[in-house]
JSON list of C-alpha atoms in Angstrom, two decimals:
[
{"chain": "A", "resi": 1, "resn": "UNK", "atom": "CA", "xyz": [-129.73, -152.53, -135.02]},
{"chain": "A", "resi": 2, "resn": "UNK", "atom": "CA", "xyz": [-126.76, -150.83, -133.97]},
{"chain": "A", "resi": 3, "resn": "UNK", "atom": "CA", "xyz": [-124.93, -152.77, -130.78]},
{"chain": "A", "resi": 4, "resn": "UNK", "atom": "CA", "xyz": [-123.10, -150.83, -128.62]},
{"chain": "A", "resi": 5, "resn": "UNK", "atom": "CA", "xyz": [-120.18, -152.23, -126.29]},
{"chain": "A", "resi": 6, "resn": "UNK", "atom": "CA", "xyz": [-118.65, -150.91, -123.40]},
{"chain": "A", "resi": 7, "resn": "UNK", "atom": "CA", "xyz": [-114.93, -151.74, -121.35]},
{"chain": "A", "resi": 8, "resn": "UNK", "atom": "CA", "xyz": [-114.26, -152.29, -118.97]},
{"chain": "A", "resi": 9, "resn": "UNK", "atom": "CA", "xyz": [-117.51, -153.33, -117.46]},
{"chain": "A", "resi": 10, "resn": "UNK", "atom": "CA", "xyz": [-116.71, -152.39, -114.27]},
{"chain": "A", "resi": 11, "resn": "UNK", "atom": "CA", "xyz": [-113.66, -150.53, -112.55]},
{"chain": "A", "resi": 12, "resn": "UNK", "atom": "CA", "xyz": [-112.34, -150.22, -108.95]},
{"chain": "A", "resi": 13, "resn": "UNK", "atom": "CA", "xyz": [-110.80, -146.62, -108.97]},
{"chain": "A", "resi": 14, "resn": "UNK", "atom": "CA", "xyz": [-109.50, -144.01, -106.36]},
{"chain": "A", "resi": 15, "resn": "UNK", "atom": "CA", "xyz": [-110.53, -140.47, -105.67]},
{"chain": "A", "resi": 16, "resn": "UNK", "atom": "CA", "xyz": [-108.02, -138.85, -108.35]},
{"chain": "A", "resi": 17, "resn": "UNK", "atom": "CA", "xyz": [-107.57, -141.14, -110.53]},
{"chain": "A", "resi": 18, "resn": "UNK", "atom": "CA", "xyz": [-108.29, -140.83, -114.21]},
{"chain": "A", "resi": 19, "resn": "UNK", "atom": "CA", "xyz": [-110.37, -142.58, -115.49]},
{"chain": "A", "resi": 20, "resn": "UNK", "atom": "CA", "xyz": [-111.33, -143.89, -119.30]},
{"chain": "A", "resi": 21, "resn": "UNK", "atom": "CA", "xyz": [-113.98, -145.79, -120.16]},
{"chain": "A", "resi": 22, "resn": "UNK", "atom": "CA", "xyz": [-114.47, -147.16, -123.90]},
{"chain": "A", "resi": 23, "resn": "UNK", "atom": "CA", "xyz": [-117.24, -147.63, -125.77]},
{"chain": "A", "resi": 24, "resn": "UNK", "atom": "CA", "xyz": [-117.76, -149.35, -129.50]},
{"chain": "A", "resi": 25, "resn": "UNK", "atom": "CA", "xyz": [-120.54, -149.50, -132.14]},
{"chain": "A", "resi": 26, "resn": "UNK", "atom": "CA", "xyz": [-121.10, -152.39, -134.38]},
{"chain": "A", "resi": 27, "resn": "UNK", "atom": "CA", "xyz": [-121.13, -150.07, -137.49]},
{"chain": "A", "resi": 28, "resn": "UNK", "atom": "CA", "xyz": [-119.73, -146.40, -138.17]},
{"chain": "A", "resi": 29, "resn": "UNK", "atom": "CA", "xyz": [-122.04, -143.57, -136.03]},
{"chain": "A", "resi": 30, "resn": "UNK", "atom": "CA", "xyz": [-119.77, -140.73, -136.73]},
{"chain": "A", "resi": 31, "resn": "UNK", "atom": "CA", "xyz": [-120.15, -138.46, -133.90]},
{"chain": "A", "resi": 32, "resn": "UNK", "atom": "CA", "xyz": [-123.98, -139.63, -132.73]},
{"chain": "A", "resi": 33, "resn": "UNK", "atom": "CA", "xyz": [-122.80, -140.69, -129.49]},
{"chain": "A", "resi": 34, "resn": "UNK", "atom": "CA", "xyz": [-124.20, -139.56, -126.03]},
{"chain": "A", "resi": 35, "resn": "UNK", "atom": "CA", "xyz": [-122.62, -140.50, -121.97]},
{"chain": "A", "resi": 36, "resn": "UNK", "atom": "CA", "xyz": [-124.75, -140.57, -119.24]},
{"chain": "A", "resi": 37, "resn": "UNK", "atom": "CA", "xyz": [-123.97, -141.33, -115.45]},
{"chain": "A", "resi": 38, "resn": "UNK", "atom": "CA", "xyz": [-126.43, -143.23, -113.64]},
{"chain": "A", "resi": 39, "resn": "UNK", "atom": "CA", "xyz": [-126.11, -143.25, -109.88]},
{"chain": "A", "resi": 40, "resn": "UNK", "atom": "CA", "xyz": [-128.31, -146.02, -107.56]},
{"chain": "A", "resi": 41, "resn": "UNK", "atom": "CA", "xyz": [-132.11, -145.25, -107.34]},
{"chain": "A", "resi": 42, "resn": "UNK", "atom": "CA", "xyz": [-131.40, -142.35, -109.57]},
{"chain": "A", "resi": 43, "resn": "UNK", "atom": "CA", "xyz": [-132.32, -141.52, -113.36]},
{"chain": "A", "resi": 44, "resn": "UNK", "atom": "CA", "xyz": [-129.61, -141.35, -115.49]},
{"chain": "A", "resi": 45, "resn": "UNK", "atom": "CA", "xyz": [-127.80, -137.90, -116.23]},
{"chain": "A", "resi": 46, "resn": "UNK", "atom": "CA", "xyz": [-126.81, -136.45, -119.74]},
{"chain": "A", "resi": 47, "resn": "UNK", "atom": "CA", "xyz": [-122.88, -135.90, -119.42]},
{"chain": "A", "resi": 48, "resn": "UNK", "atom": "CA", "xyz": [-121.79, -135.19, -122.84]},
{"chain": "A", "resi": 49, "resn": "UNK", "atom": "CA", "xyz": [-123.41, -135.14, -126.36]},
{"chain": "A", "resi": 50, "resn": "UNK", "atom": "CA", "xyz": [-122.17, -134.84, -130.44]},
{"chain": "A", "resi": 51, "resn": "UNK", "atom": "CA", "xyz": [-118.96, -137.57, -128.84]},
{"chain": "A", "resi": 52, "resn": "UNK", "atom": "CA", "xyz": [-117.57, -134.53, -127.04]},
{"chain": "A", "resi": 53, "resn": "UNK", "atom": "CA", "xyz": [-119.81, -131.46, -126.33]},
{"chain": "A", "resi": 54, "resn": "UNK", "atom": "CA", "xyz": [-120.28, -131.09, -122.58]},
{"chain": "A", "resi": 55, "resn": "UNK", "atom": "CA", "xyz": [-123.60, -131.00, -121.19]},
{"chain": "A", "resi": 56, "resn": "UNK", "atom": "CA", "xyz": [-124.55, -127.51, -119.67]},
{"chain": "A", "resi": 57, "resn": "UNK", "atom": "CA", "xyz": [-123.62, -128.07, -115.73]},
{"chain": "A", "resi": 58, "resn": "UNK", "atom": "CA", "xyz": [-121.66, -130.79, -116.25]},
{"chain": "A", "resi": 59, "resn": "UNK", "atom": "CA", "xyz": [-117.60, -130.70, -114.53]},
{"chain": "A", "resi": 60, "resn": "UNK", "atom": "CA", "xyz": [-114.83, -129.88, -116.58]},
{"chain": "A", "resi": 61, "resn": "UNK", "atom": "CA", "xyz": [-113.47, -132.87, -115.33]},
{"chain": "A", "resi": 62, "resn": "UNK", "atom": "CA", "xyz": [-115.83, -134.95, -118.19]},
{"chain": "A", "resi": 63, "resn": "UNK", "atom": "CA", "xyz": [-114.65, -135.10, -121.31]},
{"chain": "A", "resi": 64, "resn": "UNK", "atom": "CA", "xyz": [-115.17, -137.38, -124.51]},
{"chain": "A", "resi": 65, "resn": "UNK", "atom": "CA", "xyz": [-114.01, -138.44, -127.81]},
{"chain": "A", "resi": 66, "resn": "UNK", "atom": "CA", "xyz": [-113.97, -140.01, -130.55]},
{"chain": "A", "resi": 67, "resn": "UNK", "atom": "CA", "xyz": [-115.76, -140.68, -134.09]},
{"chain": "A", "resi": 68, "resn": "UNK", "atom": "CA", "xyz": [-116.96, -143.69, -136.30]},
{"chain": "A", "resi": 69, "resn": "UNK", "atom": "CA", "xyz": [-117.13, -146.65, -134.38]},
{"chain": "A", "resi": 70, "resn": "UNK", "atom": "CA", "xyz": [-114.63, -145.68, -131.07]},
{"chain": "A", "resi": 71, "resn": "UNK", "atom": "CA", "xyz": [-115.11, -143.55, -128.38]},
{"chain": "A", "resi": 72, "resn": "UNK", "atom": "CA", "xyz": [-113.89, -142.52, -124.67]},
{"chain": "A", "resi": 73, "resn": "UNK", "atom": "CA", "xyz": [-115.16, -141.15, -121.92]},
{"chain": "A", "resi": 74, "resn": "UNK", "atom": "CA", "xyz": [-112.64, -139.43, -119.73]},
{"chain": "A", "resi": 75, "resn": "UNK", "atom": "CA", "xyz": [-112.39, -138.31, -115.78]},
{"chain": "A", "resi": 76, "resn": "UNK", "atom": "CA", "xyz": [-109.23, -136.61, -115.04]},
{"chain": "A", "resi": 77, "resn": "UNK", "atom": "CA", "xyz": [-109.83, -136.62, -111.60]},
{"chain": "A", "resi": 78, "resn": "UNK", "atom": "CA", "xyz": [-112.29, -138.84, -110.21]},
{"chain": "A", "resi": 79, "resn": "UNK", "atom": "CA", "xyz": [-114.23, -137.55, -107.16]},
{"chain": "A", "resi": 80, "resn": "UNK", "atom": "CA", "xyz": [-116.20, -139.28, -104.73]},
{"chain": "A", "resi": 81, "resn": "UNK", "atom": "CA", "xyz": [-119.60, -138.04, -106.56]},
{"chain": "A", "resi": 82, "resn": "UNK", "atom": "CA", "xyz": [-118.65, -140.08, -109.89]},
{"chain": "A", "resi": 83, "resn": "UNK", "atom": "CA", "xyz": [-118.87, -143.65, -108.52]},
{"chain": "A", "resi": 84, "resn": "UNK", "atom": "CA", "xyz": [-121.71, -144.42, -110.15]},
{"chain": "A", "resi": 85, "resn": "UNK", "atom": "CA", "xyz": [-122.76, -146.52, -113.83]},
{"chain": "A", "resi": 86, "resn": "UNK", "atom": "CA", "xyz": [-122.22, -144.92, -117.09]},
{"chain": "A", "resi": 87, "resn": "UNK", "atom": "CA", "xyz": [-123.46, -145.58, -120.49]},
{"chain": "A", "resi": 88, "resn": "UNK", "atom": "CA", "xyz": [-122.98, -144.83, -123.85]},
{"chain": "A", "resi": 89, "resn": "UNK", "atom": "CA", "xyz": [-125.70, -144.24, -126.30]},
{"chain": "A", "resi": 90, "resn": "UNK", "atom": "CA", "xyz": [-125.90, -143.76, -129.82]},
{"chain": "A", "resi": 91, "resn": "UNK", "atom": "CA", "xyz": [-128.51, -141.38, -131.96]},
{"chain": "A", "resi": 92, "resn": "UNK", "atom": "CA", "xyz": [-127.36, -142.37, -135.42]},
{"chain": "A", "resi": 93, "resn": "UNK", "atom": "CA", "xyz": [-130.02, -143.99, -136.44]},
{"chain": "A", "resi": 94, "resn": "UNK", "atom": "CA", "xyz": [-133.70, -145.90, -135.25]},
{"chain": "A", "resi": 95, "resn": "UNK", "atom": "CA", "xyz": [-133.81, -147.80, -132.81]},
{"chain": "A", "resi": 96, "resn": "UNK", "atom": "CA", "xyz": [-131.17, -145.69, -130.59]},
{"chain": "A", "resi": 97, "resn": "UNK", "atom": "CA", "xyz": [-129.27, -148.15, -128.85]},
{"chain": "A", "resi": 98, "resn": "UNK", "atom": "CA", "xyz": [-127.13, -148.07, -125.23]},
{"chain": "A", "resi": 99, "resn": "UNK", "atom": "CA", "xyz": [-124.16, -150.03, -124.16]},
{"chain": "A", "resi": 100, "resn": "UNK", "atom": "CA", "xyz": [-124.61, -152.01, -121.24]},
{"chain": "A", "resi": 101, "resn": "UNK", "atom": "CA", "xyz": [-122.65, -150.00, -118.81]},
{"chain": "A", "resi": 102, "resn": "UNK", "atom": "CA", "xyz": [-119.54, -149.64, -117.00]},
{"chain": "A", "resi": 103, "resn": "UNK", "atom": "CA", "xyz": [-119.92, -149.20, -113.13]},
{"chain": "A", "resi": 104, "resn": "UNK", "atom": "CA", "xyz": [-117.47, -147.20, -111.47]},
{"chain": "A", "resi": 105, "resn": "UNK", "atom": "CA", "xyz": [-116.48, -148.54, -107.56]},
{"chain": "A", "resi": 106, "resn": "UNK", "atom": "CA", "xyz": [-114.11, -147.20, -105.29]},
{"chain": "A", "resi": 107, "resn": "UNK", "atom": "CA", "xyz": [-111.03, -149.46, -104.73]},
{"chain": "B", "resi": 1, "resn": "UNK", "atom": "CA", "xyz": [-136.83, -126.04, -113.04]},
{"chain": "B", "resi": 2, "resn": "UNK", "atom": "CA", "xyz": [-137.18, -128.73, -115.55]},
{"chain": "B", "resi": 3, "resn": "UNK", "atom": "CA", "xyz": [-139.88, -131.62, -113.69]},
{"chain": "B", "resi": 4, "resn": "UNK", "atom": "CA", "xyz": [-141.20, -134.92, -115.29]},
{"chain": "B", "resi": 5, "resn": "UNK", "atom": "CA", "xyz": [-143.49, -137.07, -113.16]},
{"chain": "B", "resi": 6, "resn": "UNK", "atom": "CA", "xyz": [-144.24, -140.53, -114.20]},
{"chain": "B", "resi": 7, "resn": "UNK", "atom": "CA", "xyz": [-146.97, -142.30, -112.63]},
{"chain": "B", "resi": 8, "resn": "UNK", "atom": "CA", "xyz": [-149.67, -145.12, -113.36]},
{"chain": "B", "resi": 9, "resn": "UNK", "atom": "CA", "xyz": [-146.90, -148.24, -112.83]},
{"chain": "B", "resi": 10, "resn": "UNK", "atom": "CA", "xyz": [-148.34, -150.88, -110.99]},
{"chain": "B", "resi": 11, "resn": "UNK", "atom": "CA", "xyz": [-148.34, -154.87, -110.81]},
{"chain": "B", "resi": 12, "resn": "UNK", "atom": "CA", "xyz": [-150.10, -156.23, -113.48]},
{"chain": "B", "resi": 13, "resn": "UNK", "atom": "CA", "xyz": [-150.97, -159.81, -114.59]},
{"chain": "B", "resi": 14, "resn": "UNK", "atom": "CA", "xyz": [-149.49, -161.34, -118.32]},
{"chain": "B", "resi": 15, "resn": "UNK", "atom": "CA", "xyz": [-151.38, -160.41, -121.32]},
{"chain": "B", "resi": 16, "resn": "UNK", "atom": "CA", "xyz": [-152.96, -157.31, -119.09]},
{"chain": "B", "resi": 17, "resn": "UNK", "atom": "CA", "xyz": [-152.82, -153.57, -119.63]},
{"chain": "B", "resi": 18, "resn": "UNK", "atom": "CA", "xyz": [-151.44, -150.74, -117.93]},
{"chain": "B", "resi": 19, "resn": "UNK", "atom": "CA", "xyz": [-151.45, -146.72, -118.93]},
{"chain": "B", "resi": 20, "resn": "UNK", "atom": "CA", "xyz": [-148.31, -144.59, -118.05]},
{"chain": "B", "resi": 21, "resn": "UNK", "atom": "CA", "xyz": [-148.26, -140.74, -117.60]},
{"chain": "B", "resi": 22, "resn": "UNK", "atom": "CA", "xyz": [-145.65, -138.01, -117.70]},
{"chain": "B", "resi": 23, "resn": "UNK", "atom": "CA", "xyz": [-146.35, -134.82, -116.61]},
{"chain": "B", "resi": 24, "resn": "UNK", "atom": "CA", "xyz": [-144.02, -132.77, -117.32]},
{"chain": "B", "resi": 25, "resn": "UNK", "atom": "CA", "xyz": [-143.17, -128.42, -116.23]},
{"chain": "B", "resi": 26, "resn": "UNK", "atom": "CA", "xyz": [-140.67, -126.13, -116.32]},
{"chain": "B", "resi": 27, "resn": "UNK", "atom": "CA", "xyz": [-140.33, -125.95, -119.97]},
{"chain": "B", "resi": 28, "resn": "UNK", "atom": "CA", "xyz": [-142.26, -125.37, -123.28]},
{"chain": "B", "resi": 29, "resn": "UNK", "atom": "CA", "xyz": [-144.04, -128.83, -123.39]},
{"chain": "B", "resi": 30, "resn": "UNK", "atom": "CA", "xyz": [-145.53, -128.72, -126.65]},
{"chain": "B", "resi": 31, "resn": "UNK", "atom": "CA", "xyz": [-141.79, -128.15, -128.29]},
{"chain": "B", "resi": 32, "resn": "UNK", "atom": "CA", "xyz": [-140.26, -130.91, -127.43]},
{"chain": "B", "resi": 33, "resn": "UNK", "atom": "CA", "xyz": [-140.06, -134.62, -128.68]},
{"chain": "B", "resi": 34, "resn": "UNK", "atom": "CA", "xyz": [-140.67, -137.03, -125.62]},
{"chain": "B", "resi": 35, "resn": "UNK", "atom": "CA", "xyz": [-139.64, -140.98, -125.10]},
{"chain": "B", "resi": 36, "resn": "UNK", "atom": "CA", "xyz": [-140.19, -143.70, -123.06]},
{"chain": "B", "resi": 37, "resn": "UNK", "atom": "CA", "xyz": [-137.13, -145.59, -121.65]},
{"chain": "B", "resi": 38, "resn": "UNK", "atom": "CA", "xyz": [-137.34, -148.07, -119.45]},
{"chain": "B", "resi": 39, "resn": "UNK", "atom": "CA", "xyz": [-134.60, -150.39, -117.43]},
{"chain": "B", "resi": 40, "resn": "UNK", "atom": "CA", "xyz": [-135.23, -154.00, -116.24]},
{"chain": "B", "resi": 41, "resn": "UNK", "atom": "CA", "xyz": [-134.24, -154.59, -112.83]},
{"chain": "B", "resi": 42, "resn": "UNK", "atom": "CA", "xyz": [-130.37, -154.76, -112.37]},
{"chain": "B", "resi": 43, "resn": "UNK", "atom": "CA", "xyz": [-130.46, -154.14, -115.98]},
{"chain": "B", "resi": 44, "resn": "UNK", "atom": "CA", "xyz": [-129.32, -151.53, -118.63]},
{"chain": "B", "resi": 45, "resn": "UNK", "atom": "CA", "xyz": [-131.01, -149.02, -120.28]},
{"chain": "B", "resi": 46, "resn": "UNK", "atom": "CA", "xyz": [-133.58, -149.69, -123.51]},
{"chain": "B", "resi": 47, "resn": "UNK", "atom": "CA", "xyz": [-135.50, -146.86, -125.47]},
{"chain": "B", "resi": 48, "resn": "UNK", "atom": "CA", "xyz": [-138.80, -148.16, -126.03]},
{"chain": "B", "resi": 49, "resn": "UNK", "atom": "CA", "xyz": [-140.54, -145.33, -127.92]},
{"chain": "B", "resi": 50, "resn": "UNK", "atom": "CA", "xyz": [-140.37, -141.68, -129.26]},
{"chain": "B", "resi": 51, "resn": "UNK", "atom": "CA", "xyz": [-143.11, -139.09, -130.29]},
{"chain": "B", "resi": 52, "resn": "UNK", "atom": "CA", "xyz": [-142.16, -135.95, -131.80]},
{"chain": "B", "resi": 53, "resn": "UNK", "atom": "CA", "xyz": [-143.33, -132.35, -130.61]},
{"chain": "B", "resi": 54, "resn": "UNK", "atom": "CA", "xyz": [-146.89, -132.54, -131.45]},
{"chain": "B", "resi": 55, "resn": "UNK", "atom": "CA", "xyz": [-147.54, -136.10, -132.25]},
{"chain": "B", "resi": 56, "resn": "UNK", "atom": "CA", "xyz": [-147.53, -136.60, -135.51]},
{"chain": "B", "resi": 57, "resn": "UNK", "atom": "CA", "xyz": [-144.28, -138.76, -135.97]},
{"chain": "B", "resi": 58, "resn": "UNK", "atom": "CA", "xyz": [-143.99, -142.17, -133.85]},
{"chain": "B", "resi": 59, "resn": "UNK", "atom": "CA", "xyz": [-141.03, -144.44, -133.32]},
{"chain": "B", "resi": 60, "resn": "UNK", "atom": "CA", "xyz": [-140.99, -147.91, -131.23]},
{"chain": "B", "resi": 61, "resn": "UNK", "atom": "CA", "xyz": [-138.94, -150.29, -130.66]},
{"chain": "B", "resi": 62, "resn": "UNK", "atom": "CA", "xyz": [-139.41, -153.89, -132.67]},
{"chain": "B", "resi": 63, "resn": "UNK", "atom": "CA", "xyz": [-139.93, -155.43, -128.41]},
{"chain": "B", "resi": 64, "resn": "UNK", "atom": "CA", "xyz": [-143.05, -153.24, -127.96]},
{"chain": "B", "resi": 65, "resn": "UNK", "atom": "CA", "xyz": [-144.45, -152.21, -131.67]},
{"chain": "B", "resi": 66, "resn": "UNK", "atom": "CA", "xyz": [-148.01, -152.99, -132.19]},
{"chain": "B", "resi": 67, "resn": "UNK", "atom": "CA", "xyz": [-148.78, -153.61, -128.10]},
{"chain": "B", "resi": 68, "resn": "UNK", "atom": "CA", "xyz": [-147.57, -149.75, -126.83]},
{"chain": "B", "resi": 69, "resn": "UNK", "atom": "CA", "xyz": [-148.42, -146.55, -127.97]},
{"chain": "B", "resi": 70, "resn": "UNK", "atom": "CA", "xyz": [-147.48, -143.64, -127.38]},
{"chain": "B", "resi": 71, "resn": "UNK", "atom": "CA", "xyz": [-149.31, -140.13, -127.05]},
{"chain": "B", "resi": 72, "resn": "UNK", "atom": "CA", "xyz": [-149.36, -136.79, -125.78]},
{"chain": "B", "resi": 73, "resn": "UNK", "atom": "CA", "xyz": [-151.46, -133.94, -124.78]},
{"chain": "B", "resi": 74, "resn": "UNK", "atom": "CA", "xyz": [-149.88, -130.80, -125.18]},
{"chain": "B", "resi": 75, "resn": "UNK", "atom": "CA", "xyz": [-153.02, -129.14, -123.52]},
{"chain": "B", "resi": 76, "resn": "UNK", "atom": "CA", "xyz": [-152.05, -130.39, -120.21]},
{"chain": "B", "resi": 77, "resn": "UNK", "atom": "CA", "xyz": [-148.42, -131.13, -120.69]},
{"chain": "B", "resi": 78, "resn": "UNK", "atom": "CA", "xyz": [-148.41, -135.04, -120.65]},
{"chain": "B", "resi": 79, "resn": "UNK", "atom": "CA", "xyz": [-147.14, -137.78, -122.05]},
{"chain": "B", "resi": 80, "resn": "UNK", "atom": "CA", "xyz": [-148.50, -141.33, -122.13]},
{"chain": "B", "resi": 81, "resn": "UNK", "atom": "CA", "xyz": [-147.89, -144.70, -122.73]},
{"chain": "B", "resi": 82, "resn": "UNK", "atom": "CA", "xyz": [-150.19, -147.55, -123.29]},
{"chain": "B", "resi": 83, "resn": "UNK", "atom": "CA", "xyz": [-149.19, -150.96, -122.75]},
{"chain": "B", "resi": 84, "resn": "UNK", "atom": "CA", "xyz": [-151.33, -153.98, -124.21]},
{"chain": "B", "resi": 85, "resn": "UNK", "atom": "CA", "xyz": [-150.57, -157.44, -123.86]},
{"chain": "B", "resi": 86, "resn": "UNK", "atom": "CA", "xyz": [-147.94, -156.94, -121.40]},
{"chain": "B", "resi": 87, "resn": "UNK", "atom": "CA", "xyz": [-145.28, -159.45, -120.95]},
{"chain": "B", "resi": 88, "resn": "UNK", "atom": "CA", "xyz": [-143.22, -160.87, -118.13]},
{"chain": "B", "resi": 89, "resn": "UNK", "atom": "CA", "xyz": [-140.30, -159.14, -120.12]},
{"chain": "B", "resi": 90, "resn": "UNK", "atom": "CA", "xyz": [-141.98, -155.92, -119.77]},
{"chain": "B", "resi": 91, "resn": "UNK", "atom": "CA", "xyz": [-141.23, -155.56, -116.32]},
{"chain": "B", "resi": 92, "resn": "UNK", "atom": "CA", "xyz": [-139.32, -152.67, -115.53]},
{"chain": "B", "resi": 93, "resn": "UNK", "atom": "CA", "xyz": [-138.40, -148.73, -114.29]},
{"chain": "B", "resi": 94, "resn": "UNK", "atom": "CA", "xyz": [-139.95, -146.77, -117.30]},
{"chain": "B", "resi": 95, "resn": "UNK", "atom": "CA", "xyz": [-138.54, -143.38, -117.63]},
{"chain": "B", "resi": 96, "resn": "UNK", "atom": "CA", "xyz": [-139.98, -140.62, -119.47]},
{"chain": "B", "resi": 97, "resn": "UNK", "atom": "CA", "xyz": [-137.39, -138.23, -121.11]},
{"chain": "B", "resi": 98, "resn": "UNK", "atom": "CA", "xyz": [-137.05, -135.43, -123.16]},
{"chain": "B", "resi": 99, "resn": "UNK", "atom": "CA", "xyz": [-134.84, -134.67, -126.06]},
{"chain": "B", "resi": 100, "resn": "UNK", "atom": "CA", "xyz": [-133.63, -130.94, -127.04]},
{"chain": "B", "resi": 101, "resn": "UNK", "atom": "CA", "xyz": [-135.33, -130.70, -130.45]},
{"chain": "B", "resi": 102, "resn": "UNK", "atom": "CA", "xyz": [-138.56, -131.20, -132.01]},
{"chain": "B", "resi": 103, "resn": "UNK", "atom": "CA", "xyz": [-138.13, -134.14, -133.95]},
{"chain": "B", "resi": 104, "resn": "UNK", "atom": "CA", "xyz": [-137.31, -137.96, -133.23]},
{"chain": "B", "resi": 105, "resn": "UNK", "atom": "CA", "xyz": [-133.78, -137.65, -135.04]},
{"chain": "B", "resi": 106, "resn": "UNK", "atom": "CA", "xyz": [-130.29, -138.58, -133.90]},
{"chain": "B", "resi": 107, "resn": "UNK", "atom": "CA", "xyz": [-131.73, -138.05, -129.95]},
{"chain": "B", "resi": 108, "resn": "UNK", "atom": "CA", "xyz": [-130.33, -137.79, -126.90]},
{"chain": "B", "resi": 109, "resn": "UNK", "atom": "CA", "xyz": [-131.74, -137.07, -123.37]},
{"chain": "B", "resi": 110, "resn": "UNK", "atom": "CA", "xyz": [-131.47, -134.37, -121.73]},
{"chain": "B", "resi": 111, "resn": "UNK", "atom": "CA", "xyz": [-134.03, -134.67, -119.12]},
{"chain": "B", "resi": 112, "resn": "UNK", "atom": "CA", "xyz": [-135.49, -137.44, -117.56]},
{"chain": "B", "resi": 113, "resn": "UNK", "atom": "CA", "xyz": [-138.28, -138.41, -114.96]},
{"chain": "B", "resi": 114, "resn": "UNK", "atom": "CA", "xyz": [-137.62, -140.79, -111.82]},
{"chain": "B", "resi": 115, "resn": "UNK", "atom": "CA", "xyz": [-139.03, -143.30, -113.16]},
{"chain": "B", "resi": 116, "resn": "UNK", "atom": "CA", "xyz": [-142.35, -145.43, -112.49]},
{"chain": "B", "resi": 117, "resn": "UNK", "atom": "CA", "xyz": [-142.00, -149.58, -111.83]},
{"chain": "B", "resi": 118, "resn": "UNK", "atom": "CA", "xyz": [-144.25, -151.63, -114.01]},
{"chain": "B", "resi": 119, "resn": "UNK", "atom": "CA", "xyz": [-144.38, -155.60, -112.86]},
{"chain": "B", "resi": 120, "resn": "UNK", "atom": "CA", "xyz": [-145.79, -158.35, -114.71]},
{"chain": "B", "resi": 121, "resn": "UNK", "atom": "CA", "xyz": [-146.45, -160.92, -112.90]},
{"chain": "B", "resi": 122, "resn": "UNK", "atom": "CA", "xyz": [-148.97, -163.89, -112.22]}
]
């Protein structure tokens, strides 16, 4: 199985900031790599897709990249809606794996 | 809109059974490949099983394979899951979510339920 890590695994951040979050895979998964946002007694929330295509409805403000075995997730200006957990995911291959989060607080 | 309503969780001793649905509107049901994810309490997020559009291609996890199973009735737009044998493990939030293409391959999630709380427990 793929393993997937995240860092940091959690933040303390202010309305503003930017934000990048990292996230790793054991072996090459070119661009197979989902980001969802997970907020408390919530299901988690499809951000971006393919490493970097943005999710229909999703703020401008998300953005992600990278290919192989690295890849970031990116707020450029965090707003009081984003505090929440997000995860990476990959679709490469069977069993699709997630990281195990990176929660996002307000400092 | 898009909708998908799990129910059927419940506490439920070790070694017991317990049947999961997913009913699902707002979209073409029947084109769709459907999972089951589920997250432990306090806990991260595990896929734990995939069918494609109209059931003829299965995928599960090595955790659950050969106690769950997986099915769907495109009739009535649902999804289930059956759980056998159940473990304290098992216990968790299962989601059921839906991936934008027919197939099981390279998935992602695009839509997800709120979630129904299985417990195993003595």
């Amino acid at each position: 199985d793929i393993q997937m890590t995240q860092s940091p695994s959690s933040l303390s951040a202010s309305v503003g900031d930017r934000v990048t979050i990292t996230c790793r895979a054991s072996q090459s998964i070119s661009g197979f790599l989902s980001w969802y946002q997970q907020k408390p007694g919530n299901a988690p929330k499809l951000l971006i897709y393919a490493a970097s295509t943005l999710q229909s409805g999703v703020p401008s403000r998300f953005s992600g990249s990278g290919s192989g075995t690295d890849f970031t997730l990116t707020i450029t200006s965090l707003q009081p809606e984003d505090f929440a957990t997000y995860y990476c995911q990959q679709s490469y291959n069977s069993p699709v794996t997630f990281g195990p989060g990176t929660k996002v607080d307000i400092k | 809109q898009v909708q998908m309503v799990e129910s059927g969780g419940g506490v439920v001793q070790p070694g017991g059974s317990l049947r999961l649905s997913c009913v699902a509107s707002g979209f073409t049901f029947s084109s769709y490949a459907l999972h089951w994810v589920r997250q432990a309490p306090g806990k991260g997020l595990e896929w734990v099983t995939s069918t494609s559009y109209d059931g003829s291609d299965k995928d599960y996890a090595d955790s659950v394979k050969g106690r769950f199973t997986i099915s769907r009735d495109n009739s009535k737009n649902t999804l289930f899951l059956q759980m056998n044998s159940l473990r304290r493990e098992d216990t968790a939030l299962y989601y059921c979510a839906r991936s934008p293409r027919k197939t099981t391959v390279t998935i992602r999630f695009d839509q997800w339920g709120q979630g129904t709380l299985v417990t195993v427990s003595s």
